[in-house]
CSV table of C-alpha atoms and ligand atoms in Angstrom, one decimal:
chain,number,residue,atom,x,y,z
A,150,MET,CA,-17.6,14.5,-11.3
A,151,LYS,CA,-15.0,11.7,-9.5
A,152,LEU,CA,-17.1,10.3,-7.0
A,153,VAL,CA,-20.2,9.1,-8.9
A,154,GLY,CA,-22.5,6.2,-7.9
A,155,LYS,CA,-20.9,6.4,-5.2
A,156,VAL,CA,-22.4,6.9,-1.1
A,157,ALA,CA,-21.1,8.4,1.7
A,158,VAL,CA,-22.0,9.8,5.0
A,159,VAL,CA,-21.0,12.8,6.7
A,160,THR,CA,-20.9,13.5,10.0
A,161,GLY,CA,-20.7,17.1,11.8
A,162,ALA,CA,-22.8,18.1,8.2
A,163,GLY,CA,-24.5,21.0,9.7
A,164,GLN,CA,-21.6,23.4,9.0
A,165,GLY,CA,-18.4,24.2,9.3
A,166,MET,CA,-15.6,21.9,6.9
A,167,GLY,CA,-18.4,19.0,7.5
A,168,ARG,CA,-20.8,21.2,5.7
A,169,ALA,CA,-18.1,21.9,2.6
A,170,ILE,CA,-17.6,18.0,2.4
A,171,ALA,CA,-20.8,17.0,1.8
A,172,ARG,CA,-21.2,20.0,-0.6
A,173,LEU,CA,-18.4,19.1,-2.4
A,174,PHE,CA,-19.5,15.5,-2.8
A,175,ALA,CA,-22.7,16.3,-3.9
A,176,GLN,CA,-21.0,18.5,-6.2
A,177,GLU,CA,-18.4,15.1,-7.5
A,178,GLY,CA,-21.5,12.6,-8.0
A,179,ALA,CA,-22.0,11.3,-4.9
A,180,ILE,CA,-25.0,10.5,-3.3
A,181,VAL,CA,-24.8,12.4,0.5
A,182,ILE,CA,-26.1,11.1,3.8
A,183,GLY,CA,-25.2,14.2,6.0
A,184,VAL,CA,-25.8,14.0,9.5
A,185,ASP,CA,-26.2,16.1,12.3
A,186,LEU,CA,-27.7,16.8,15.8
A,187,LYS,CA,-29.7,19.1,14.1
A,188,ARG,CA,-31.1,18.4,10.9
A,189,GLU,CA,-32.7,21.1,9.1
A,190,SER,CA,-28.8,22.6,9.5
A,191,VAL,CA,-28.1,20.2,7.0
A,192,GLU,CA,-31.4,20.2,4.5
A,193,GLU,CA,-29.5,23.6,4.2
A,194,THR,CA,-25.7,22.3,3.5
A,195,PHE,CA,-28.0,20.5,1.1
A,196,SER,CA,-29.4,23.5,-0.2
A,197,GLY,CA,-29.8,24.0,-3.8
A,198,ILE,CA,-27.1,20.7,-4.5
A,199,ASP,CA,-28.9,17.7,-4.9
A,200,GLU,CA,-32.0,16.1,-4.4
A,201,LYS,CA,-30.9,12.8,-4.0
A,202,CYS,CA,-29.4,13.9,-1.0
A,203,LEU,CA,-30.3,13.1,2.3
A,204,ALA,CA,-30.7,14.9,6.2
A,205,ARG,CA,-30.7,13.4,8.7
A,206,SER,CA,-29.8,14.2,13.3
A,207,LEU,CA,-27.5,11.7,14.3
A,208,ASP,CA,-25.9,12.1,17.8
A,209,VAL,CA,-22.5,10.3,17.1
A,210,THR,CA,-22.4,9.3,20.5
A,211,ASN,CA,-24.7,7.2,20.6
A,212,SER,CA,-24.1,4.2,19.3
A,213,GLU,CA,-27.9,2.6,18.3
A,214,ASP,CA,-28.2,5.5,16.3
A,215,VAL,CA,-24.9,5.8,14.8
A,216,LYS,CA,-26.2,1.4,13.8
A,217,CYS,CA,-29.8,2.5,12.6
A,218,LEU,CA,-28.3,5.5,10.9
A,219,PHE,CA,-25.7,3.2,8.4
A,220,ASP,CA,-28.9,0.0,8.8
A,221,GLU,CA,-31.0,2.4,6.4
A,222,ALA,CA,-27.9,3.3,4.3
A,223,VAL,CA,-27.1,-0.3,3.9
A,224,LEU,CA,-31.1,-1.0,3.0
A,225,LYS,CA,-32.1,1.6,0.8
A,226,TYR,CA,-28.5,2.4,-1.2
A,227,GLY,CA,-26.8,-1.5,-0.4
A,228,ARG,CA,-23.5,-0.1,0.5
A,229,VAL,CA,-21.1,3.2,1.8
A,230,ASP,CA,-18.5,4.1,0.0
A,231,VAL,CA,-17.8,7.2,2.5
A,232,VAL,CA,-17.9,7.9,5.7
A,233,VAL,CA,-16.7,10.7,6.5
A,234,ASN,CA,-15.7,11.4,9.8
A,235,SER,CA,-16.1,15.4,11.0
A,236,ALA,CA,-18.8,16.0,14.0
A,237,GLY,CA,-16.8,17.2,16.4
A,238,ILE,CA,-16.7,19.7,19.4
A,239,GLY,CA,-13.6,22.3,20.9
A,240,SER,CA,-13.1,23.7,24.0
A,241,VAL,CA,-11.6,26.7,26.0
A,242,ASP,CA,-11.1,24.8,29.3
A,243,ALA,CA,-8.1,24.9,31.5
A,244,LEU,CA,-6.0,21.1,32.9
A,245,VAL,CA,-7.4,21.8,36.1
A,246,ASP,CA,-10.9,23.5,35.0
A,247,THR,CA,-11.4,20.7,32.6
A,248,SER,CA,-14.6,18.9,34.8
A,249,ASP,CA,-15.5,15.2,34.8
A,250,GLU,CA,-18.1,16.3,32.7
A,251,SER,CA,-16.0,18.7,30.4
A,252,TRP,CA,-13.5,15.2,29.7
A,253,ALA,CA,-16.5,13.1,29.3
A,254,ARG,CA,-18.2,15.5,26.9
A,255,VAL,CA,-15.2,16.0,24.3
A,256,THR,CA,-13.6,12.7,24.3
A,257,GLY,CA,-17.3,11.5,24.1
A,258,VAL,CA,-18.1,13.8,20.5
A,259,ASN,CA,-14.1,13.5,19.4
A,260,LEU,CA,-13.3,10.2,19.8
A,261,THR,CA,-15.8,8.1,21.3
A,262,GLY,CA,-18.3,9.2,17.2
A,263,THR,CA,-15.3,8.8,15.7
A,264,PHE,CA,-15.5,5.0,16.9
A,265,TYR,CA,-18.1,4.4,16.6
A,266,CYS,CA,-18.9,6.0,13.3
A,267,LEU,CA,-16.3,4.4,11.9
A,268,ARG,CA,-16.7,0.6,13.8
A,269,GLU,CA,-19.9,0.8,11.6
A,270,ALA,CA,-18.9,2.0,8.5
A,271,VAL,CA,-16.1,-0.9,8.7
A,272,ARG,CA,-19.0,-3.0,9.6
A,273,SER,CA,-21.1,-2.4,7.4
A,274,MET,CA,-18.3,-2.5,4.5
A,275,LYS,CA,-17.3,-5.6,5.4
A,276,ALA,CA,-21.0,-7.0,5.3
A,277,THR,CA,-21.8,-5.8,1.8
A,278,THR,CA,-17.8,-6.1,0.3
A,279,THR,CA,-17.4,-2.7,-0.6
A,280,PRO,CA,-14.1,-1.3,-0.4
A,281,GLY,CA,-14.5,1.6,1.2
A,282,SER,CA,-12.7,4.9,2.2
A,283,VAL,CA,-13.1,6.9,6.0
A,284,ILE,CA,-11.9,9.7,6.3
A,285,ASN,CA,-11.1,11.2,10.4
A,286,ILE,CA,-10.9,14.1,11.3
A,287,SER,CA,-8.0,14.7,13.8
A,288,SER,CA,-5.7,18.4,14.9
A,289,THR,CA,-2.6,20.1,14.5
A,290,ALA,CA,-2.9,20.8,17.6
A,291,ALA,CA,-2.9,17.5,18.4
A,292,LEU,CA,0.5,17.5,17.4
A,293,THR,CA,1.9,20.6,18.8
A,294,GLY,CA,-0.2,21.4,21.7
A,295,GLU,CA,-1.6,24.4,21.4
A,296,GLY,CA,-4.9,23.6,22.5
A,297,PRO,CA,-7.1,22.3,25.7
A,298,ALA,CA,-5.9,18.7,27.1
A,299,HIS,CA,-9.0,16.5,26.4
A,300,TYR,CA,-8.9,18.6,23.5
A,301,CYS,CA,-5.5,17.2,22.4
A,302,ALA,CA,-5.7,13.8,23.8
A,303,SER,CA,-9.2,13.2,21.9
A,304,LYS,CA,-7.8,13.9,18.2
A,305,ALA,CA,-4.4,12.2,18.8
A,306,ALA,CA,-5.8,9.5,19.9
A,307,VAL,CA,-8.1,9.3,16.4
A,308,MET,CA,-4.6,9.3,14.7
A,309,GLY,CA,-3.8,5.8,16.5
A,310,LEU,CA,-7.4,4.7,16.3
A,311,THR,CA,-6.2,5.6,12.5
A,312,ARG,CA,-3.1,3.4,11.9
A,313,SER,CA,-4.9,0.1,13.9
A,314,ALA,CA,-7.9,-0.2,12.3
A,315,ALA,CA,-6.3,0.9,8.7
A,316,ARG,CA,-4.3,-2.1,9.2
A,317,GLU,CA,-6.1,-4.6,10.4
A,318,VAL,CA,-8.6,-4.2,7.1
A,319,ALA,CA,-6.4,-3.1,4.7
A,320,ALA,CA,-6.6,-6.7,3.1
A,321,LEU,CA,-9.9,-6.2,2.6
A,322,GLY,CA,-9.8,-3.5,0.6
A,323,ILE,CA,-10.5,-1.0,2.7
A,324,ARG,CA,-8.4,2.4,3.7
A,325,ILE,CA,-9.0,4.5,6.6
A,326,ASN,CA,-7.2,7.8,6.8
A,327,THR,CA,-7.1,11.0,8.8
A,328,ILE,CA,-7.2,14.7,7.5
A,329,VAL,CA,-5.0,16.4,10.5
A,330,PRO,CA,-6.7,20.3,9.9
A,331,GLY,CA,-4.5,23.0,11.4
A,332,PRO,CA,-7.1,26.7,11.9
A,333,THR,CA,-9.7,26.5,9.6
A,334,ASN,CA,-11.8,29.4,8.9
A,335,THR,CA,-15.8,27.7,10.1
A,336,PRO,CA,-18.1,28.7,12.9
A,337,MET,CA,-15.4,26.6,15.5
A,338,MET,CA,-13.0,28.9,15.5
A,339,LYS,CA,-15.5,31.7,16.5
A,340,GLY,CA,-16.0,30.8,19.3
A,341,ILE,CA,-12.9,31.1,20.9
A,342,PRO,CA,-11.0,33.8,22.0
A,343,ASP,CA,-9.9,37.1,19.4
A,344,GLU,CA,-6.1,36.7,21.7
A,345,TRP,CA,-5.9,33.1,20.5
A,346,THR,CA,-7.5,33.1,16.7
A,347,GLU,CA,-4.1,36.2,16.6
A,348,ALA,CA,-1.5,33.9,18.1
A,349,ILE,CA,-2.6,31.2,16.2
A,350,ILE,CA,-2.4,32.9,13.2
A,351,LYS,CA,1.4,34.4,13.7
A,352,GLY,CA,2.2,30.1,14.5
A,353,VAL,CA,1.4,29.4,10.9
A,354,PRO,CA,4.3,29.7,8.4
A,355,MET,CA,1.4,30.6,5.3
A,356,GLY,CA,-0.3,33.0,7.8
A,357,ARG,CA,-3.7,32.6,7.4
A,358,MET,CA,-6.2,30.0,8.7
A,359,ALA,CA,-7.6,27.4,5.5
A,360,MET,CA,-10.9,27.8,4.6
A,361,PRO,CA,-13.0,24.6,4.7
A,362,GLU,CA,-12.8,24.0,0.8
A,363,GLU,CA,-9.2,23.9,1.7
A,364,ILE,CA,-10.4,20.6,4.2
A,365,ALA,CA,-13.3,18.9,1.5
A,366,SER,CA,-10.8,19.1,-1.4
A,367,VAL,CA,-8.2,16.8,0.3
A,368,ALA,CA,-11.3,14.6,1.6
A,369,LEU,CA,-12.1,14.8,-1.8
A,370,PHE,CA,-8.7,13.3,-3.0
A,371,LEU,CA,-9.5,10.3,0.1
A,372,ALA,CA,-12.1,9.5,-1.5
A,373,CYS,CA,-11.9,8.9,-5.0
A,374,GLY,CA,-9.9,6.7,-5.9
A,375,ASP,CA,-6.8,8.9,-6.8
A,376,SER,CA,-5.8,7.9,-3.1
A,377,SER,CA,-5.8,4.1,-3.6
A,378,PHE,CA,-2.9,3.1,-2.6
A,379,VAL,CA,-2.9,5.3,0.3
A,380,THR,CA,-3.8,4.0,3.9
A,381,GLY,CA,-3.0,4.3,7.9
A,382,GLN,CA,-2.1,8.1,7.0
A,383,ASN,CA,-2.6,11.5,8.5
A,384,ILE,CA,-2.1,13.6,6.7
A,385,ALA,CA,-1.7,17.5,7.6
A,386,VAL,CA,-3.4,20.3,5.6
A,387,ASN,CA,-2.2,22.8,8.0
A,388,GLY,CA,0.0,25.6,6.1
A,389,GLY,CA,3.3,24.4,7.4
A,390,MET,CA,2.7,24.3,11.2
A,391,ALA,CA,3.6,22.0,12.5
A,392,PHE,CA,4.7,18.2,11.0
A,393,ILE,CA,3.8,14.1,11.6
B,478,NAD,N1,-12.0,24.6,12.6
B,478,NAD,C1,-10.5,24.6,12.5
B,478,NAD,O1,-10.1,25.1,13.3
B,478,NAD,C2,-10.0,22.8,13.3
B,478,NAD,C3,-9.4,22.8,13.5
B,478,NAD,C4,-8.4,21.6,12.9
B,478,NAD,C5,-9.5,20.2,13.7
B,478,NAD,N2,-11.2,21.2,14.0
B,478,NAD,C6,-11.6,19.9,13.7
B,478,NAD,O2,-12.5,19.7,12.7
B,478,NAD,C7,-13.6,18.5,12.6
B,478,NAD,C8,-14.9,19.6,12.0
B,478,NAD,O3,-14.7,20.9,13.3
B,478,NAD,P1,-15.4,22.5,12.5
B,478,NAD,O4,-14.6,23.7,12.7
B,478,NAD,O5,-16.0,21.9,10.8
B,478,NAD,O6,-16.8,22.5,13.2
B,478,NAD,P2,-17.6,23.1,13.0
B,478,NAD,O7,-18.2,23.0,14.8
B,478,NAD,O8,-17.6,24.8,12.9
B,478,NAD,O9,-19.0,22.4,13.0
B,478,NAD,C9,-18.6,20.7,13.6
B,478,NAD,C10,-19.5,20.2,13.2
B,478,NAD,O10,-20.3,18.7,14.2
B,478,NAD,C11,-21.4,18.9,15.1
B,478,NAD,N3,-21.5,18.1,15.7
B,478,NAD,C12,-20.7,18.1,17.1
B,478,NAD,N4,-21.4,17.5,17.9
B,478,NAD,C13,-22.2,16.1,17.4
B,478,NAD,C14,-22.2,15.3,17.9
B,478,NAD,N5,-21.9,14.5,18.6
B,478,NAD,N6,-22.9,14.5,17.1
B,478,NAD,C15,-23.0,15.1,15.4
B,478,NAD,N7,-22.9,16.3,15.0
B,478,NAD,C16,-22.0,16.6,16.4
B,478,NAD,C17,-22.1,19.7,14.9
B,478,NAD,O11,-23.2,20.4,15.1
B,478,NAD,C18,-21.2,20.9,13.9
B,478,NAD,O12,-22.4,21.0,12.5
B,478,NAD,C19,-14.2,18.8,14.3
B,478,NAD,O13,-13.3,17.5,14.7
B,478,NAD,C20,-13.0,19.7,14.6
B,478,NAD,O14,-12.2,18.7,15.6
B,478,NAD,C21,-11.8,22.5,13.1
């Protein structure tokens, strides 16, 4: 029970890694506010777990709604201790086929949405003098380039965002880190062509995809006091596929 008494916001909590993280945090004693595009998917995440947890619908690309969510959390619980930015979208667009809309959508969710949630997280932690932990999610594709250009660009940018923001608020005791997952068995991976998946797995020295719970356990480490001197880091969880 490493998160007893903590208040956590998890985006993308309706499936995949966000779901595994939200469930683990709740099992570790946190009050979890899970958000996703559809509230029902988050309610499913919490089913049978803990009635303290809250499910909300939120589009992370809407900065006003992101602000309202954090305002609600602070009003209800007094502070937010942990934020995980797991909401994200992939793409299969080749560079020359990437429309302006696709570029804006992928960078909008993966980078701008992460920024909006990070900004509100830090604002609320500063206002309530909470030594919190923010965990962003990048991708090993940003290290290897094995993915669409706009996806890789958005995920590489999240690592830069993490390094800068972490330095800025380190003296306040607010820690910001990024998990850099390799291929992980979630609904997102089911959306890409089979031959891509096979090729991707061949490139993983451990010879398999991660399970979402293997990402969640690293998120728990970064969320709790076990990582009290860790900030500004991009931590690869990718079966040895690439190094930072
Ligand atoms: N699965 C992988 O192999 C893999 C590898 C590396 C990185 N990642 C990254 O990990 C994160 C989680 O991925 P996943 O595999 O769990 O994906 P997923 O598609 O299974 O889940 C992502 C969740 O984010 C939600 N979401 C999408 N847009 C949103 C928005 N605008 N506002 C709020 N919620 C939104 C979706 O509804 C979905 O529930 C993503 O950022 C992804 O890019 C995934």
